[in-house]
Structure formats: C-alpha cells, structure tokens
C-alpha cells in the first residue's frame, strides 16, 4: 500500500517536471481570470451606471 502511494507520487512529480512553460503560463492566466469572471456579473450594474453618468453632458 505504501509502495503504491510512493509510485503515485513519483508519477505526479514526473508529470510536473515535464510540463511545458507555455502550459504553466496558460494555467496561470486561467486561474488569474476566473475570480474576475465570477465577480463581474454582481458588479455589472455599477459599471453600467458609471458609464451612463460619465457619458451625460451638462
């Protein structure tokens, strides 16, 4: 049982060591943009209100 876990860990480390830099960059971009995409729908009304106020000329 312990040897199975060690074998799985070796496989995980090998997979991480063989990842391309482009793949890591793409994963980082996705992880960084997810919170923005998840919060935007809740704040959208404030963005629209600000754009409307800024576009009105007196």
Short mmCIF file of N, CA and C in Angstrom, two decimals:
data_model
loop_
_atom_site.label_atom_id
_atom_site.label_comp_id
_atom_site.label_asym_id
_atom_site.label_seq_id
_atom_site.Cartn_x
_atom_site.Cartn_y
_atom_site.Cartn_z
N UNK A 1 0.83 -1.18 0.00
CA UNK A 1 0.00 0.00 0.00
C UNK A 1 0.87 1.25 0.00
N UNK A 2 1.90 1.25 0.81
CA UNK A 2 2.80 2.41 0.85
C UNK A 2 3.56 2.54 -0.47
N UNK A 3 3.95 1.42 -1.06
CA UNK A 3 4.67 1.50 -2.32
C UNK A 3 3.78 2.04 -3.43
N UNK A 4 2.48 1.74 -3.38
CA UNK A 4 1.56 2.30 -4.37
C UNK A 4 1.49 3.82 -4.25
N UNK A 5 1.44 4.31 -3.02
CA UNK A 5 1.39 5.75 -2.82
C UNK A 5 2.69 6.41 -3.28
N UNK A 6 3.82 5.77 -3.03
CA UNK A 6 5.10 6.34 -3.46
C UNK A 6 5.18 6.34 -4.98
N UNK A 7 4.66 5.31 -5.62
CA UNK A 7 4.65 5.26 -7.07
C UNK A 7 3.79 6.35 -7.66
N UNK A 8 2.66 6.62 -7.03
CA UNK A 8 1.79 7.69 -7.49
C UNK A 8 2.45 9.05 -7.32
N UNK A 9 3.19 9.22 -6.23
CA UNK A 9 3.89 10.49 -6.00
C UNK A 9 4.98 10.69 -7.04
N UNK A 10 5.69 9.62 -7.38
CA UNK A 10 6.73 9.72 -8.41
C UNK A 10 6.11 10.12 -9.74
N UNK A 11 4.98 9.54 -10.07
CA UNK A 11 4.29 9.88 -11.31
C UNK A 11 3.88 11.35 -11.31
N UNK A 12 3.38 11.83 -10.18
CA UNK A 12 2.97 13.23 -10.08
C UNK A 12 4.16 14.15 -10.26
N UNK A 13 5.28 13.84 -9.62
CA UNK A 13 6.47 14.69 -9.75
C UNK A 13 7.01 14.66 -11.17
N UNK A 14 6.97 13.50 -11.80
CA UNK A 14 7.43 13.41 -13.19
C UNK A 14 6.53 14.25 -14.11
N UNK A 15 5.24 14.20 -13.87
CA UNK A 15 4.32 14.99 -14.68
C UNK A 15 4.58 16.48 -14.50
N UNK A 16 4.78 16.91 -13.26
CA UNK A 16 5.05 18.32 -13.01
C UNK A 16 6.38 18.75 -13.62
N UNK A 17 7.37 17.89 -13.58
CA UNK A 17 8.69 18.23 -14.11
C UNK A 17 8.66 18.33 -15.63
N UNK A 18 7.77 17.60 -16.28
CA UNK A 18 7.72 17.58 -17.74
C UNK A 18 6.73 18.58 -18.33
N UNK A 19 6.11 19.40 -17.51
CA UNK A 19 5.16 20.38 -18.04
C UNK A 19 5.90 21.47 -18.80
N UNK A 20 5.32 21.89 -19.89
CA UNK A 20 5.94 22.94 -20.70
C UNK A 20 5.70 24.30 -20.06
N UNK A 21 6.59 25.24 -20.27
CA UNK A 21 6.39 26.59 -19.72
C UNK A 21 5.12 27.25 -20.27
N UNK A 22 4.78 26.95 -21.52
CA UNK A 22 3.56 27.53 -22.09
C UNK A 22 2.33 27.02 -21.35
N UNK A 23 2.33 25.75 -21.01
CA UNK A 23 1.20 25.19 -20.27
C UNK A 23 1.04 25.81 -18.90
N UNK A 24 2.16 26.06 -18.24
CA UNK A 24 2.12 26.70 -16.93
C UNK A 24 1.61 28.13 -17.06
N UNK A 25 2.05 28.84 -18.10
CA UNK A 25 1.57 30.22 -18.31
C UNK A 25 0.07 30.23 -18.57
N UNK A 26 -0.41 29.31 -19.39
CA UNK A 26 -1.84 29.27 -19.70
C UNK A 26 -2.66 28.94 -18.46
N UNK A 27 -2.18 28.01 -17.64
CA UNK A 27 -2.89 27.67 -16.41
C UNK A 27 -2.93 28.86 -15.46
N UNK A 28 -1.83 29.61 -15.38
CA UNK A 28 -1.78 30.79 -14.53
C UNK A 28 -2.77 31.85 -15.00
N UNK A 29 -2.87 32.04 -16.31
CA UNK A 29 -3.81 33.02 -16.85
C UNK A 29 -5.25 32.63 -16.52
N UNK A 30 -5.57 31.36 -16.68
CA UNK A 30 -6.94 30.89 -16.38
C UNK A 30 -7.25 31.09 -14.90
N UNK A 31 -6.31 30.72 -14.04
CA UNK A 31 -6.53 30.86 -12.60
C UNK A 31 -6.67 32.33 -12.21
N UNK A 32 -5.92 33.21 -12.87
CA UNK A 32 -5.99 34.64 -12.55
C UNK A 32 -7.28 35.28 -13.04
N UNK A 33 -7.83 34.81 -14.15
CA UNK A 33 -9.03 35.45 -14.70
C UNK A 33 -10.34 34.90 -14.12
N UNK A 34 -10.32 33.72 -13.55
CA UNK A 34 -11.55 33.15 -13.00
C UNK A 34 -12.22 34.03 -11.94
N UNK A 35 -11.49 34.56 -10.97
CA UNK A 35 -12.18 35.42 -9.98
C UNK A 35 -12.81 36.66 -10.62
N UNK A 36 -12.17 37.24 -11.61
CA UNK A 36 -12.72 38.42 -12.28
C UNK A 36 -14.02 38.05 -12.98
N UNK A 37 -14.01 36.93 -13.68
CA UNK A 37 -15.21 36.49 -14.41
C UNK A 37 -16.34 36.15 -13.44
N UNK A 38 -16.01 35.62 -12.27
CA UNK A 38 -17.04 35.25 -11.31
C UNK A 38 -17.63 36.46 -10.60
N UNK A 39 -16.87 37.52 -10.40
CA UNK A 39 -17.34 38.70 -9.68
C UNK A 39 -18.05 39.68 -10.60
N UNK A 40 -17.69 39.74 -11.85
CA UNK A 40 -18.22 40.74 -12.78
C UNK A 40 -19.74 40.78 -12.84
N UNK A 41 -20.45 39.66 -12.93
CA UNK A 41 -21.93 39.76 -13.01
C UNK A 41 -22.56 40.49 -11.83
N UNK A 42 -21.95 40.38 -10.65
CA UNK A 42 -22.51 41.04 -9.48
C UNK A 42 -22.22 42.54 -9.47
N UNK A 43 -21.15 42.97 -10.12
CA UNK A 43 -20.77 44.38 -10.15
C UNK A 43 -21.14 45.07 -11.45
N UNK A 44 -21.75 44.35 -12.37
CA UNK A 44 -22.04 44.89 -13.69
C UNK A 44 -22.94 46.12 -13.64
N UNK A 45 -23.92 46.13 -12.75
CA UNK A 45 -24.83 47.27 -12.68
C UNK A 45 -24.09 48.55 -12.30
N UNK A 46 -23.06 48.44 -11.47
CA UNK A 46 -22.29 49.62 -11.09
C UNK A 46 -21.42 50.12 -12.24
N UNK A 47 -20.87 49.21 -13.04
CA UNK A 47 -20.09 49.61 -14.21
C UNK A 47 -20.98 50.35 -15.21
N UNK A 48 -22.16 49.81 -15.45
CA UNK A 48 -23.08 50.44 -16.41
C UNK A 48 -23.53 51.80 -15.89
N UNK A 49 -23.85 51.89 -14.60
CA UNK A 49 -24.27 53.16 -14.02
C UNK A 49 -23.16 54.20 -14.14
N UNK A 50 -21.93 53.82 -13.89
CA UNK A 50 -20.81 54.74 -14.01
C UNK A 50 -20.59 55.20 -15.44
N UNK A 51 -20.76 54.30 -16.39
CA UNK A 51 -20.60 54.69 -17.79
C UNK A 51 -21.70 55.67 -18.21
N UNK A 52 -22.93 55.44 -17.75
CA UNK A 52 -24.03 56.33 -18.10
C UNK A 52 -23.83 57.72 -17.49
N UNK A 53 -23.40 57.77 -16.25
CA UNK A 53 -23.17 59.06 -15.60
C UNK A 53 -22.04 59.81 -16.29
N UNK A 54 -21.01 59.10 -16.69
CA UNK A 54 -19.88 59.74 -17.36
C UNK A 54 -20.19 60.20 -18.76
N UNK A 55 -21.20 59.62 -19.39
CA UNK A 55 -21.49 59.98 -20.77
C UNK A 55 -22.48 61.14 -20.90
N UNK A 56 -23.17 61.47 -19.81
CA UNK A 56 -24.14 62.56 -19.85
C UNK A 56 -23.40 63.90 -19.81
N UNK A 57 -23.71 64.74 -20.78
CA UNK A 57 -23.08 66.07 -20.84
C UNK A 57 -24.05 67.10 -20.29
N UNK A 58 -23.52 68.01 -19.51
CA UNK A 58 -24.38 69.07 -18.93
C UNK A 58 -24.26 70.35 -19.71
#
